[in-house]
Structure formats: C-alpha cells, structure tokens
Amino acid sequence: MSLPHAILTALLEKPSSGLELTRRFDRSFGYFWSSTHQQIYRELGKLEQAGRIRALPSAVPARGQKKEYEVLPAGREELAAWVALPEDPRPVRDPLLLRMRAAAVVGTNGMGAELRRHLSLHERQLAEYRKIEERDFTPSPTTDESRLRYLVLRGGIDLETFWIGWLTRAIADLDG
C-alpha cells in the first residue's frame, strides 16, 4: 500500500503531471521505493477515483494535454493516518545473500566476480548520494521538512556504506 502514499507525498510537495511525477520518482523516490511508470499512472487513476487527488483545471482544454494533479483533503488525511501507523521492520530479502548461501553447498564459481560487480554498483550509488548531499543539503538543513528529507538520504548513504564494507570483507574472505 506504500506506492499511493509515495505519490501523495510527492504531490503534496509539488502538484505534478503524471510525466513529471514519474521523472521525480526516477530522481528521488525511486532510490528507496521503486515503481514503474505504468504503476504510477495506474495509481494516479485509482487515487483520483477514490477522491484523494484531482486533476487541476486546465486553462486551455485540449485533447491529449497532460493533467496536473493535486492532493485533496481526503488524500492528506489518508497520508497522515498512514504516517501514524506502526509498522514493523521487514526482514532482509536479498537474492545475493541467498546465492551466497547456495554457493556454500554448490561451490563459489563466479561468486567473486559477482561480489565485485555488486561492490562497484554500491560504490556508484554512494557517489550519487554524496552528490545529492552536496547539492541539496549544504549547508545543513534548517527546517523539519529538509531535516527529514536529509535523514532519508543519510539512511541511503549509511546503507551503501554498510554494503561496501560488507562486500569488501566478503571478497577478502572469499579470496582467502
């Protein structure tokens, strides 16, 4: 149920068209809550039908013109209620960890290369997060809104830092 809440959050930050919303997901939300463009458009329709968002009136009605959406009071109330709900952490479900466990019984052929590939991917992601941190959060955030956004980014930075350290140790252990 989190995709509709991610969309409501994004639209409360800034009313957007479906295309603008998918681009924003690609640049920010997608780092921690991925979704296809098709899923986003489908969810926009559901949210509009449920009375949680509406398409803003267009100055010039035209066929095929993009709709810009805004959140209605019912959508804000839904999002606020969701934010207040308790939710337990989810167990880690990572295919790489399962493949390593399988390698313990069938052999490690190719595992070293795969670990190095994952290390490279995490290093690139960390570099991307650092660029965002430098661009968007220097100097330090001063409002609650910017502090909370920065905490989400810091979570991503900390996770990538964890994976880089863990993969580095795993590669060293596997190499003997």
Backbone as numpy.savetxt, mean C-alpha at the origin, in Angstrom:
# Nx Ny Nz CAx CAy CAz Cx Cy Cz
-12.04 -6.34 3.43 -12.87 -5.14 3.43 -12.01 -3.89 3.43
-10.69 -3.99 3.34 -9.84 -2.82 3.47 -9.73 -1.97 2.21
-9.94 -2.54 1.02 -9.85 -1.73 -0.20 -10.85 -0.57 -0.18
-12.12 -0.80 0.17 -13.01 0.36 0.20 -12.55 1.43 1.20
-11.95 0.99 2.28 -11.47 1.96 3.28 -10.24 2.71 2.76
-9.40 2.04 2.01 -8.26 2.72 1.39 -8.76 3.76 0.39
-9.78 3.42 -0.37 -10.34 4.37 -1.34 -10.98 5.55 -0.63
-11.75 5.28 0.42 -12.36 6.38 1.18 -11.28 7.30 1.75
-10.21 6.71 2.27 -9.11 7.52 2.81 -8.52 8.41 1.72
-8.23 7.82 0.57 -7.63 8.58 -0.53 -8.55 9.70 -0.99
-9.85 9.42 -1.08 -10.79 10.45 -1.53 -11.01 11.54 -0.49
-10.90 11.19 0.80 -10.99 12.23 1.83 -9.76 13.13 1.78
-8.62 12.55 1.45 -7.42 13.38 1.30 -7.55 14.33 0.12
-8.17 13.81 -0.98 -8.32 14.65 -2.17 -9.34 14.01 -3.10
-10.48 14.70 -3.37 -11.42 14.17 -4.35 -10.68 13.91 -5.67
-10.97 12.78 -6.29 -10.22 12.35 -7.47 -11.10 11.59 -8.43
-10.65 11.53 -9.67 -11.29 10.66 -10.65 -10.75 9.25 -10.44
-11.37 8.29 -11.08 -10.88 6.92 -10.98 -9.45 6.80 -11.47
-9.13 7.46 -12.58 -7.77 7.41 -13.12 -6.77 8.04 -12.15
-7.11 9.20 -11.61 -6.22 9.85 -10.63 -6.04 8.96 -9.41
-7.11 8.32 -8.98 -7.06 7.45 -7.82 -6.13 6.25 -8.07
-6.25 5.63 -9.24 -5.37 4.49 -9.53 -3.92 4.93 -9.59
-3.66 6.11 -10.10 -2.28 6.62 -10.13 -1.76 6.88 -8.72
-2.63 7.41 -7.86 -2.21 7.65 -6.47 -1.95 6.33 -5.77
-2.75 5.30 -6.06 -2.51 3.98 -5.47 -1.14 3.47 -5.93
-0.83 3.66 -7.20 0.46 3.20 -7.71 1.63 3.89 -7.01
1.44 5.16 -6.61 2.53 5.94 -6.02 2.59 5.92 -4.50
1.50 5.53 -3.82 1.54 5.60 -2.36 0.86 4.42 -1.70
-0.45 4.34 -1.77 -1.19 3.26 -1.10 -0.69 1.89 -1.53
-0.34 1.77 -2.78 0.09 0.49 -3.32 1.33 -0.08 -2.65
2.08 0.75 -1.96 3.26 0.24 -1.26 2.87 -0.68 -0.10
1.67 -0.46 0.44 1.26 -1.30 1.58 -0.11 -1.92 1.38
-0.86 -1.51 0.38 -2.15 -2.14 0.09 -2.34 -2.13 -1.42
-1.86 -3.18 -2.08 -1.91 -3.20 -3.54 -3.30 -3.56 -4.04
-3.59 -3.07 -5.22 -4.89 -3.30 -5.84 -4.74 -3.04 -7.33
-5.49 -3.77 -8.13 -5.47 -3.52 -9.57 -6.38 -2.34 -9.88
-6.17 -1.76 -11.04 -7.02 -0.64 -11.46 -8.46 -1.11 -11.59
-8.65 -2.33 -12.09 -10.00 -2.88 -12.24 -10.70 -2.99 -10.88
-9.97 -3.45 -9.86 -10.56 -3.57 -8.52 -10.97 -2.19 -7.99
-10.14 -1.19 -8.23 -10.44 0.16 -7.74 -11.71 0.69 -8.41
-11.80 0.56 -9.74 -13.00 1.05 -10.44 -14.25 0.29 -9.98
-14.13 -1.02 -9.80 -15.28 -1.82 -9.34 -15.72 -1.34 -7.95
-14.74 -1.08 -7.08 -15.06 -0.64 -5.71 -15.66 0.77 -5.71
-15.20 1.63 -6.61 -15.81 2.97 -6.72 -17.30 2.84 -7.02
-17.66 1.94 -7.92 -19.07 1.73 -8.24 -19.86 1.24 -7.04
-19.29 0.31 -6.29 -19.96 -0.21 -5.10 -20.14 0.88 -4.04
-19.10 1.67 -3.83 -19.17 2.75 -2.84 -20.20 3.80 -3.24
-20.28 4.08 -4.53 -21.26 5.05 -5.01 -22.68 4.48 -4.83
-22.89 3.22 -5.18 -24.20 2.59 -5.00 -24.62 2.55 -3.54
-23.64 2.38 -2.64 -23.94 2.30 -1.20 -24.15 3.68 -0.58
-23.97 4.74 -1.36 -24.18 6.09 -0.84 -23.03 6.61 0.01
-21.85 6.04 -0.16 -20.68 6.49 0.62 -19.83 7.52 -0.13
-19.93 7.51 -1.45 -19.26 8.52 -2.27 -20.24 8.97 -3.34
-19.89 10.07 -4.00 -20.69 10.51 -5.14 -19.77 11.13 -6.16
-20.22 11.08 -7.40 -19.49 11.76 -8.46 -19.85 13.24 -8.37
-18.84 14.08 -8.40 -19.09 15.52 -8.36 -19.77 15.96 -9.65
-20.67 16.92 -9.56 -21.32 17.41 -10.78 -20.28 18.02 -11.72
-20.44 17.76 -13.00 -19.50 18.27 -13.99 -20.02 19.59 -14.55
-19.11 20.52 -14.80 -19.49 21.82 -15.36 -19.99 21.65 -16.79
-19.39 20.73 -17.52 -19.75 20.50 -18.91 -20.07 19.02 -19.08
-21.35 18.66 -19.15 -21.67 17.24 -19.31 -21.18 16.75 -20.67
-20.44 15.66 -20.65 -19.92 15.09 -21.90 -19.80 13.59 -21.75
-20.11 12.91 -22.81 -20.02 11.46 -22.81 -18.55 11.05 -22.67
-18.29 10.11 -21.78 -16.93 9.62 -21.61 -16.05 10.50 -20.73
-16.61 11.58 -20.20 -15.82 12.46 -19.35 -15.54 11.78 -18.02
-14.34 11.96 -17.50 -14.01 11.30 -16.23 -14.82 11.90 -15.09
-15.23 11.01 -14.18 -15.96 11.44 -12.99 -14.96 11.70 -11.89
-15.20 12.77 -11.15 -14.40 13.01 -9.95 -15.29 12.72 -8.75
-14.76 11.93 -7.81 -15.55 11.46 -6.68 -15.17 12.19 -5.40
-16.18 12.33 -4.52 -15.95 12.84 -3.18 -16.66 11.93 -2.18
-16.20 11.96 -0.95 -16.78 11.13 0.10 -17.97 11.85 0.72
-19.06 11.12 0.89 -20.26 11.64 1.55 -20.17 11.38 3.05
-21.02 12.03 3.85 -20.98 11.79 5.30 -21.05 10.31 5.69
-21.86 9.52 4.98 -21.96 8.09 5.30 -20.61 7.38 5.08
-19.86 7.84 4.08 -18.54 7.25 3.83 -17.55 7.61 4.92
-17.60 8.87 5.36 -16.72 9.30 6.45 -17.04 8.53 7.73
-18.34 8.36 8.01 -18.76 7.61 9.21 -18.28 6.15 9.12
-18.41 5.55 7.94 -17.96 4.16 7.74 -16.46 4.04 8.00
-15.70 4.99 7.46 -14.25 4.97 7.63 -13.87 5.17 9.10
-14.51 6.11 9.77 -14.22 6.36 11.19 -14.54 5.13 12.04
-15.65 4.46 11.73 -16.02 3.24 12.48 -14.99 2.14 12.24
-14.53 2.01 11.01 -13.53 0.99 10.68 -12.20 1.26 11.38
-11.80 2.52 11.42 -10.54 2.90 12.09 -10.59 2.51 13.56
-11.75 2.63 14.18 -11.88 2.36 15.62 -11.99 0.87 15.96
-12.18 0.01 14.96 -12.32 -1.43 15.23 -11.00 -2.05 15.66
-11.05 -2.98 16.61 -9.83 -3.73 16.93 -9.57 -4.75 15.82
-8.30 -4.97 15.53 -7.94 -5.97 14.53 -6.62 -6.60 14.93
-6.61 -7.92 14.98 -5.39 -8.64 15.35 -4.39 -8.61 14.19
-3.09 -8.67 14.52 -2.10 -8.76 13.45 -2.32 -10.05 12.65
-2.00 -9.98 11.38 -2.13 -11.16 10.53 -0.82 -11.94 10.54
-0.93 -13.26 10.49 0.30 -14.05 10.44 1.05 -13.79 9.14
2.36 -13.91 9.20 3.18 -13.75 8.00 2.86 -14.88 7.04
2.64 -14.53 5.80 2.37 -15.51 4.76 3.22 -15.14 3.56
4.46 -15.61 3.56 5.41 -15.23 2.53 5.90 -16.46 1.79
5.71 -16.50 0.47 6.12 -17.67 -0.31 7.61 -17.97 -0.20
8.45 -16.94 -0.07 9.88 -17.18 0.04 10.20 -18.00 1.29
9.55 -17.69 2.39 9.80 -18.44 3.62 9.34 -19.89 3.47
8.22 -20.11 2.81 7.75 -21.46 2.57 8.70 -22.21 1.64
9.20 -21.53 0.60 10.14 -22.16 -0.32 11.44 -22.53 0.39
11.87 -21.70 1.32 13.09 -22.04 2.09 12.85 -23.28 2.94
11.67 -23.36 3.53 11.34 -24.55 4.33 11.32 -25.78 3.45
10.77 -25.65 2.24 10.76 -26.77 1.29 12.17 -27.13 0.85
13.03 -26.11 0.68 14.42 -26.37 0.28 15.15 -27.20 1.34
14.71 -27.09 2.57 15.33 -27.87 3.64 15.13 -29.37 3.41
14.09 -29.75 2.69 13.85 -31.18 2.45 14.15 -31.62 1.03
14.17 -30.70 0.05 14.44 -31.11 -1.33 15.77 -30.59 -1.87
16.44 -29.76 -1.11 17.73 -29.21 -1.54 17.65 -27.74 -1.88
18.77 -27.09 -1.79 18.82 -25.63 -1.91 19.17 -25.15 -3.31
19.08 -26.01 -4.31 19.43 -25.64 -5.67 18.66 -24.38 -6.11
19.39 -23.33 -6.44 18.80 -22.08 -6.89 18.37 -21.13 -5.78
18.37 -21.59 -4.54 17.89 -20.77 -3.44 18.79 -19.55 -3.21
20.11 -19.73 -3.34 21.03 -18.60 -3.14 20.75 -17.47 -4.11
20.55 -17.82 -5.37 20.26 -16.80 -6.39 18.94 -16.10 -6.09
17.96 -16.87 -5.64 16.66 -16.27 -5.32 16.76 -15.34 -4.12
17.53 -15.74 -3.11 17.73 -14.87 -1.95 18.42 -13.58 -2.37
19.40 -13.67 -3.25 20.10 -12.47 -3.73 19.16 -11.56 -4.53
18.30 -12.18 -5.32 17.31 -11.39 -6.08 16.37 -10.65 -5.14
15.89 -11.35 -4.12 15.02 -10.70 -3.13 15.76 -9.58 -2.40
17.01 -9.81 -2.06 17.82 -8.77 -1.40 17.88 -7.53 -2.27
18.13 -7.71 -3.55 18.20 -6.58 -4.47 16.86 -5.84 -4.54
15.77 -6.59 -4.59 14.43 -5.96 -4.63 14.17 -5.15 -3.37
14.52 -5.69 -2.22 14.31 -4.95 -0.96 15.22 -3.73 -0.87
16.43 -3.84 -1.37 17.33 -2.67 -1.37 16.76 -1.57 -2.25
16.22 -1.93 -3.41 15.61 -0.92 -4.29 14.39 -0.28 -3.63
13.57 -1.12 -2.96 12.38 -0.57 -2.30 12.77 0.37 -1.17
13.79 0.00 -0.41 14.25 0.88 0.66 14.75 2.21 0.09
15.47 2.16 -1.02 15.95 3.39 -1.65 14.77 4.27 -2.08
13.72 3.64 -2.60 12.52 4.39 -2.99 11.87 5.06 -1.78
11.74 4.31 -0.69 11.16 4.88 0.53 12.02 6.03 1.06
13.33 5.89 0.99 14.22 6.97 1.46 14.03 8.23 0.62
13.83 8.07 -0.69 13.57 9.23 -1.56 12.27 9.92 -1.14
11.25 9.12 -0.87 9.97 9.69 -0.44 10.14 10.41 0.89
10.89 9.80 1.79 11.13 10.42 3.10 11.82 11.76 2.93
12.84 11.80 2.10 13.59 13.04 1.87 12.71 14.10 1.19
11.94 13.66 0.22 11.11 14.59 -0.55 9.92 15.13 0.25
9.25 14.23 1.00 7.97 14.60 1.60 8.02 14.86 3.11
9.09 14.46 3.77 9.08 14.54 5.24 10.32 15.21 5.81
10.96 16.07 5.03 12.06 16.87 5.54 11.65 18.32 5.38
11.58 19.10 6.42 11.87 18.77 7.82 10.80 17.85 8.41
10.98 17.50 9.65 10.08 16.56 10.33 8.63 17.03 10.26
7.70 16.07 10.18 6.27 16.41 10.13 5.83 17.18 11.37
4.90 18.11 11.16 4.46 18.96 12.27 2.99 18.79 12.63
2.19 18.20 11.73 0.77 18.01 12.03 0.50 16.54 12.32
-0.61 16.26 13.00 -0.98 14.86 13.26 -1.11 14.09 11.96
-1.74 14.72 10.96 -1.93 14.07 9.66 -0.59 13.68 9.04
0.36 14.61 9.00 1.65 14.29 8.38 2.46 13.32 9.24
2.32 13.41 10.56 3.02 12.45 11.44 2.52 11.03 11.21
1.21 10.87 11.06 0.65 9.54 10.82 1.08 9.00 9.46
1.09 9.85 8.45 1.58 9.41 7.13 3.05 9.01 7.21
3.81 9.77 7.96 5.24 9.46 8.10 5.43 8.14 8.85
4.60 7.87 9.85 4.71 6.60 10.57 4.46 5.41 9.65
3.53 5.56 8.71 3.29 4.49 7.73 4.55 4.30 6.89
5.13 5.40 6.43 6.37 5.30 5.65 7.49 4.68 6.49
7.61 5.11 7.74 8.65 4.54 8.62 8.45 3.03 8.79
7.20 2.59 8.87 6.93 1.16 8.93 7.50 0.45 7.71
7.29 1.03 6.54 7.85 0.45 5.31 9.37 0.44 5.34
9.97 1.53 5.79 11.43 1.61 5.89 11.94 0.55 6.85
11.29 0.43 8.00 11.72 -0.56 9.00 11.57 -1.99 8.48
10.48 -2.27 7.77 10.30 -3.61 7.21 11.36 -3.93 6.16
11.65 -2.98 5.29 12.69 -3.22 4.28 14.06 -3.40 4.93
14.32 -2.62 5.97 15.58 -2.76 6.70 15.67 -4.15 7.34
14.56 -4.62 7.91 14.52 -5.97 8.48 14.85 -7.00 7.40
14.14 -6.93 6.26 14.34 -7.93 5.21 15.76 -7.91 4.68
16.34 -6.74 4.52 17.72 -6.64 4.03 18.67 -7.32 5.01
18.51 -7.06 6.30 19.36 -7.69 7.31 19.16 -9.19 7.35
17.89 -9.63 7.32 17.60 -11.06 7.39 18.13 -11.79 6.16
17.91 -11.23 4.97 18.38 -11.86 3.74 19.90 -11.90 3.69
20.56 -10.85 4.16 22.01 -10.83 4.19 22.54 -11.98 5.06
21.92 -12.16 6.23 22.32 -13.28 7.11 22.00 -14.62 6.49
20.82 -14.74 5.86 20.42 -15.99 5.25 21.38 -16.38 4.13
21.77 -15.42 3.31 22.72 -15.68 2.23 24.06 -16.12 2.78
24.53 -15.42 3.83 25.81 -15.80 4.45 25.73 -17.21 5.05
24.62 -17.54 5.70 24.45 -18.88 6.28 24.40 -19.94 5.19
23.68 -19.67 4.10 23.55 -20.64 3.04 24.88 -20.86 2.31
25.66 -19.77 2.18 26.97 -19.87 1.52 28.00 -20.58 2.41
27.64 -20.72 3.70 28.54 -21.41 4.62 29.59 -20.50 5.14
